[in-house]
Amino acid sequence: MSNRHVSDVLTDREAIADAVLRAVKGLDRYDAALFDSAFASEDVTLEVPHRNMKLIGLSDIRKNMLDSLGPLDTTHMISNIRVQVENGADAASLTAYALAQHCQAGKGRDPESPKFLVCGEYSIDLKYDGLDGLWKIKRWMLDVIWTQGDKSVTQPPR
């Protein structure tokens, strides 16, 4: 695997799906370089309509997502990925389901620690970045379907 955060042997559809996988793995491991590699620089938005949240620009997304959730013990499971792309196109979209488990930092292996589970559907628009050969997220919308557990684990400590 190259140092570009992605394998050189992915099909176009796999490379498109890999953008969301880089984003959530970067979030789960609090890896800013991997997280950033998934986004189209500052020209991006992330929306969570049920929370009336719209983040504009990678700096805002990093501050409100990576820097708040990254330190937690989290895992994002992505499934049912559907990619829409035309051959040779430099724009694509995908939808996917996500299960995201959140736990206080360092407490993930403690079965008694509070946890917060979110199930949602991602709708993502992407573009191909010819400079580094990666597909990158331009717009990410999270439609939360259900939640379970203690939401306070996702809040900053008081």
mmCIF file of C-alpha atoms in Angstrom:
data_model
loop_
_atom_site.group_PDB
_atom_site.id
_atom_site.type_symbol
_atom_site.label_atom_id
_atom_site.label_comp_id
_atom_site.label_asym_id
_atom_site.label_seq_id
_atom_site.Cartn_x
_atom_site.Cartn_y
_atom_site.Cartn_z
ATOM 1 C CA MET A 1 0.000 0.000 0.000
ATOM 2 C CA SER A 2 1.336 3.415 -0.891
ATOM 3 C CA ASN A 3 1.620 6.347 1.466
ATOM 4 C CA ARG A 4 -1.363 7.968 -0.299
ATOM 5 C CA HIS A 5 -3.724 6.273 2.186
ATOM 6 C CA VAL A 6 -5.191 3.968 -0.460
ATOM 7 C CA SER A 7 -4.221 0.892 -2.441
ATOM 8 C CA ASP A 8 -3.102 1.381 -6.042
ATOM 9 C CA VAL A 9 -5.190 -1.553 -7.294
ATOM 10 C CA LEU A 10 -8.760 -0.451 -6.544
ATOM 11 C CA THR A 11 -11.474 -0.304 -9.188
ATOM 12 C CA ASP A 12 -13.166 3.094 -9.633
ATOM 13 C CA ARG A 13 -16.141 1.987 -7.533
ATOM 14 C CA GLU A 14 -13.872 0.680 -4.778
ATOM 15 C CA ALA A 15 -11.814 3.889 -4.849
ATOM 16 C CA ILE A 16 -15.001 5.960 -4.533
ATOM 17 C CA ALA A 17 -16.209 3.886 -1.568
ATOM 18 C CA ASP A 18 -12.717 4.122 -0.070
ATOM 19 C CA ALA A 19 -13.201 7.866 0.462
ATOM 20 C CA VAL A 20 -15.870 7.264 3.111
ATOM 21 C CA LEU A 21 -13.839 4.412 4.588
ATOM 22 C CA ARG A 22 -10.794 6.707 4.924
ATOM 23 C CA ALA A 23 -12.964 9.338 6.614
ATOM 24 C CA VAL A 24 -14.466 7.023 9.224
ATOM 25 C CA LYS A 25 -11.215 5.136 9.887
ATOM 26 C CA GLY A 26 -9.491 8.505 10.362
ATOM 27 C CA LEU A 27 -12.264 9.467 12.778
ATOM 28 C CA ASP A 28 -12.120 6.157 14.671
ATOM 29 C CA ARG A 29 -8.332 6.270 15.017
ATOM 30 C CA TYR A 30 -8.110 10.065 15.443
ATOM 31 C CA ASP A 31 -5.825 10.173 12.404
ATOM 32 C CA ALA A 32 -6.068 13.676 10.922
ATOM 33 C CA ALA A 33 -4.004 12.858 7.816
ATOM 34 C CA LEU A 34 -6.213 9.899 6.909
ATOM 35 C CA PHE A 35 -9.378 11.868 7.735
ATOM 36 C CA ASP A 36 -8.269 14.871 5.659
ATOM 37 C CA SER A 37 -7.359 12.636 2.694
ATOM 38 C CA ALA A 38 -11.059 11.820 2.296
ATOM 39 C CA PHE A 39 -12.180 15.420 1.746
ATOM 40 C CA ALA A 40 -11.971 17.883 -1.143
ATOM 41 C CA SER A 41 -10.026 20.522 0.853
ATOM 42 C CA GLU A 42 -12.073 23.462 2.129
ATOM 43 C CA ASP A 43 -14.739 23.101 -0.571
ATOM 44 C CA VAL A 44 -16.850 20.585 1.389
ATOM 45 C CA THR A 45 -20.017 20.401 3.478
ATOM 46 C CA LEU A 46 -21.280 17.943 6.074
ATOM 47 C CA GLU A 47 -24.952 18.041 7.042
ATOM 48 C CA VAL A 48 -26.914 16.356 9.824
ATOM 49 C CA PRO A 49 -30.472 17.651 9.240
ATOM 50 C CA HIS A 50 -32.075 16.227 12.410
ATOM 51 C CA ARG A 51 -29.599 18.317 14.441
ATOM 52 C CA ASN A 52 -29.925 21.352 12.150
ATOM 53 C CA MET A 53 -26.178 21.074 11.649
ATOM 54 C CA LYS A 54 -24.374 22.153 8.500
ATOM 55 C CA LEU A 55 -20.594 22.306 8.608
ATOM 56 C CA ILE A 56 -18.883 24.171 5.789
ATOM 57 C CA GLY A 57 -15.213 23.654 4.981
ATOM 58 C CA LEU A 58 -12.747 21.037 6.133
ATOM 59 C CA SER A 59 -11.608 23.182 9.083
ATOM 60 C CA ASP A 60 -15.171 23.314 10.442
ATOM 61 C CA ILE A 61 -15.695 19.587 9.851
ATOM 62 C CA ARG A 62 -12.393 18.734 11.523
ATOM 63 C CA LYS A 63 -13.187 20.918 14.540
ATOM 64 C CA ASN A 64 -16.746 19.636 15.019
ATOM 65 C CA MET A 65 -16.261 15.986 14.070
ATOM 66 C CA LEU A 66 -12.655 14.813 14.248
ATOM 67 C CA ASP A 67 -11.611 16.901 17.242
ATOM 68 C CA SER A 68 -14.770 16.100 19.225
ATOM 69 C CA LEU A 69 -15.326 12.417 18.339
ATOM 70 C CA GLY A 70 -11.767 11.397 17.429
ATOM 71 C CA PRO A 71 -10.502 11.144 21.018
ATOM 72 C CA LEU A 72 -13.397 8.823 21.942
ATOM 73 C CA ASP A 73 -13.318 5.063 21.523
ATOM 74 C CA THR A 74 -15.413 4.797 18.352
ATOM 75 C CA THR A 75 -16.105 2.322 15.596
ATOM 76 C CA HIS A 76 -18.001 3.068 12.392
ATOM 77 C CA MET A 77 -19.331 0.057 10.478
ATOM 78 C CA ILE A 78 -20.244 0.931 6.886
ATOM 79 C CA SER A 79 -22.459 -1.352 4.787
ATOM 80 C CA ASN A 80 -24.887 -1.433 1.855
ATOM 81 C CA ILE A 81 -22.621 0.865 -0.161
ATOM 82 C CA ARG A 82 -24.151 1.853 -3.504
ATOM 83 C CA VAL A 83 -21.974 3.848 -5.892
ATOM 84 C CA GLN A 84 -23.318 5.895 -8.801
ATOM 85 C CA VAL A 85 -20.675 6.856 -11.380
ATOM 86 C CA GLU A 86 -20.358 6.977 -15.145
ATOM 87 C CA ASN A 87 -17.246 5.512 -16.792
ATOM 88 C CA GLY A 88 -14.561 8.172 -17.062
ATOM 89 C CA ALA A 89 -16.489 10.690 -14.937
ATOM 90 C CA ASP A 90 -14.821 12.880 -12.315
ATOM 91 C CA ALA A 91 -17.966 13.126 -10.141
ATOM 92 C CA ALA A 92 -19.808 10.366 -8.296
ATOM 93 C CA SER A 93 -22.261 9.770 -5.493
ATOM 94 C CA LEU A 94 -22.824 7.016 -3.004
ATOM 95 C CA THR A 95 -25.223 5.965 -0.301
ATOM 96 C CA ALA A 96 -24.395 3.677 2.609
ATOM 97 C CA TYR A 97 -25.657 2.610 5.994
ATOM 98 C CA ALA A 98 -23.556 3.320 9.058
ATOM 99 C CA LEU A 99 -23.559 1.981 12.594
ATOM 100 C CA ALA A 100 -21.367 4.133 14.807
ATOM 101 C CA GLN A 101 -20.609 3.080 18.376
ATOM 102 C CA HIS A 102 -19.215 5.761 20.699
ATOM 103 C CA CYS A 103 -17.645 5.296 24.104
ATOM 104 C CA GLN A 104 -15.679 7.548 26.434
ATOM 105 C CA ALA A 105 -11.953 7.635 25.708
ATOM 106 C CA GLY A 106 -10.166 4.616 27.131
ATOM 107 C CA LYS A 107 -13.411 2.951 28.272
ATOM 108 C CA GLY A 108 -14.378 1.070 25.115
ATOM 109 C CA ARG A 109 -13.333 -2.333 26.452
ATOM 110 C CA ASP A 110 -15.181 -1.850 29.729
ATOM 111 C CA PRO A 111 -18.527 -3.645 29.310
ATOM 112 C CA GLU A 112 -20.019 -1.488 32.076
ATOM 113 C CA SER A 113 -19.090 1.874 30.525
ATOM 114 C CA PRO A 114 -21.871 3.869 28.848
ATOM 115 C CA LYS A 115 -22.057 3.708 25.076
ATOM 116 C CA PHE A 116 -23.973 5.545 22.358
ATOM 117 C CA LEU A 117 -24.926 3.810 19.113
ATOM 118 C CA VAL A 118 -26.110 5.699 16.024
ATOM 119 C CA CYS A 119 -27.626 4.121 12.918
ATOM 120 C CA GLY A 120 -27.877 6.306 9.855
ATOM 121 C CA GLU A 121 -27.757 6.550 6.110
ATOM 122 C CA TYR A 122 -25.003 8.488 4.380
ATOM 123 C CA SER A 123 -25.613 10.323 1.102
ATOM 124 C CA ILE A 124 -22.287 11.510 -0.288
ATOM 125 C CA ASP A 125 -21.213 13.431 -3.387
ATOM 126 C CA LEU A 126 -17.592 12.999 -4.443
ATOM 127 C CA LYS A 127 -15.133 14.305 -6.982
ATOM 128 C CA TYR A 128 -11.956 12.876 -8.419
ATOM 129 C CA ASP A 129 -8.805 14.779 -7.489
ATOM 130 C CA GLY A 130 -6.371 14.360 -10.384
ATOM 131 C CA LEU A 131 -3.513 15.852 -8.347
ATOM 132 C CA ASP A 132 -3.233 12.900 -5.981
ATOM 133 C CA GLY A 133 -5.437 10.379 -7.790
ATOM 134 C CA LEU A 134 -7.976 10.040 -4.976
ATOM 135 C CA TRP A 135 -11.750 10.343 -4.883
ATOM 136 C CA LYS A 136 -12.783 12.908 -2.274
ATOM 137 C CA ILE A 137 -15.955 13.908 -0.480
ATOM 138 C CA LYS A 138 -17.604 17.202 -1.517
ATOM 139 C CA ARG A 139 -20.926 16.856 0.335
ATOM 140 C CA TRP A 140 -21.797 14.412 3.102
ATOM 141 C CA MET A 141 -25.283 14.147 4.548
ATOM 142 C CA LEU A 142 -26.107 11.921 7.520
ATOM 143 C CA ASP A 143 -29.757 10.964 7.961
ATOM 144 C CA VAL A 144 -29.993 9.529 11.481
ATOM 145 C CA ILE A 145 -32.473 6.637 11.508
ATOM 146 C CA TRP A 146 -32.232 5.678 15.186
ATOM 147 C CA THR A 147 -30.028 5.992 18.258
ATOM 148 C CA GLN A 148 -29.547 3.904 21.367
ATOM 149 C CA GLY A 149 -27.736 4.464 24.631
ATOM 150 C CA ASP A 150 -26.196 7.381 26.482
ATOM 151 C CA LYS A 151 -25.713 10.376 24.174
ATOM 152 C CA SER A 152 -23.688 12.153 26.871
ATOM 153 C CA VAL A 153 -20.619 10.052 25.979
ATOM 154 C CA THR A 154 -20.300 12.152 22.793
ATOM 155 C CA GLN A 155 -20.268 15.421 24.730
ATOM 156 C CA PRO A 156 -17.041 17.069 25.920
ATOM 157 C CA PRO A 157 -16.172 16.316 29.572
ATOM 158 C CA ARG A 158 -17.271 18.949 32.055
#
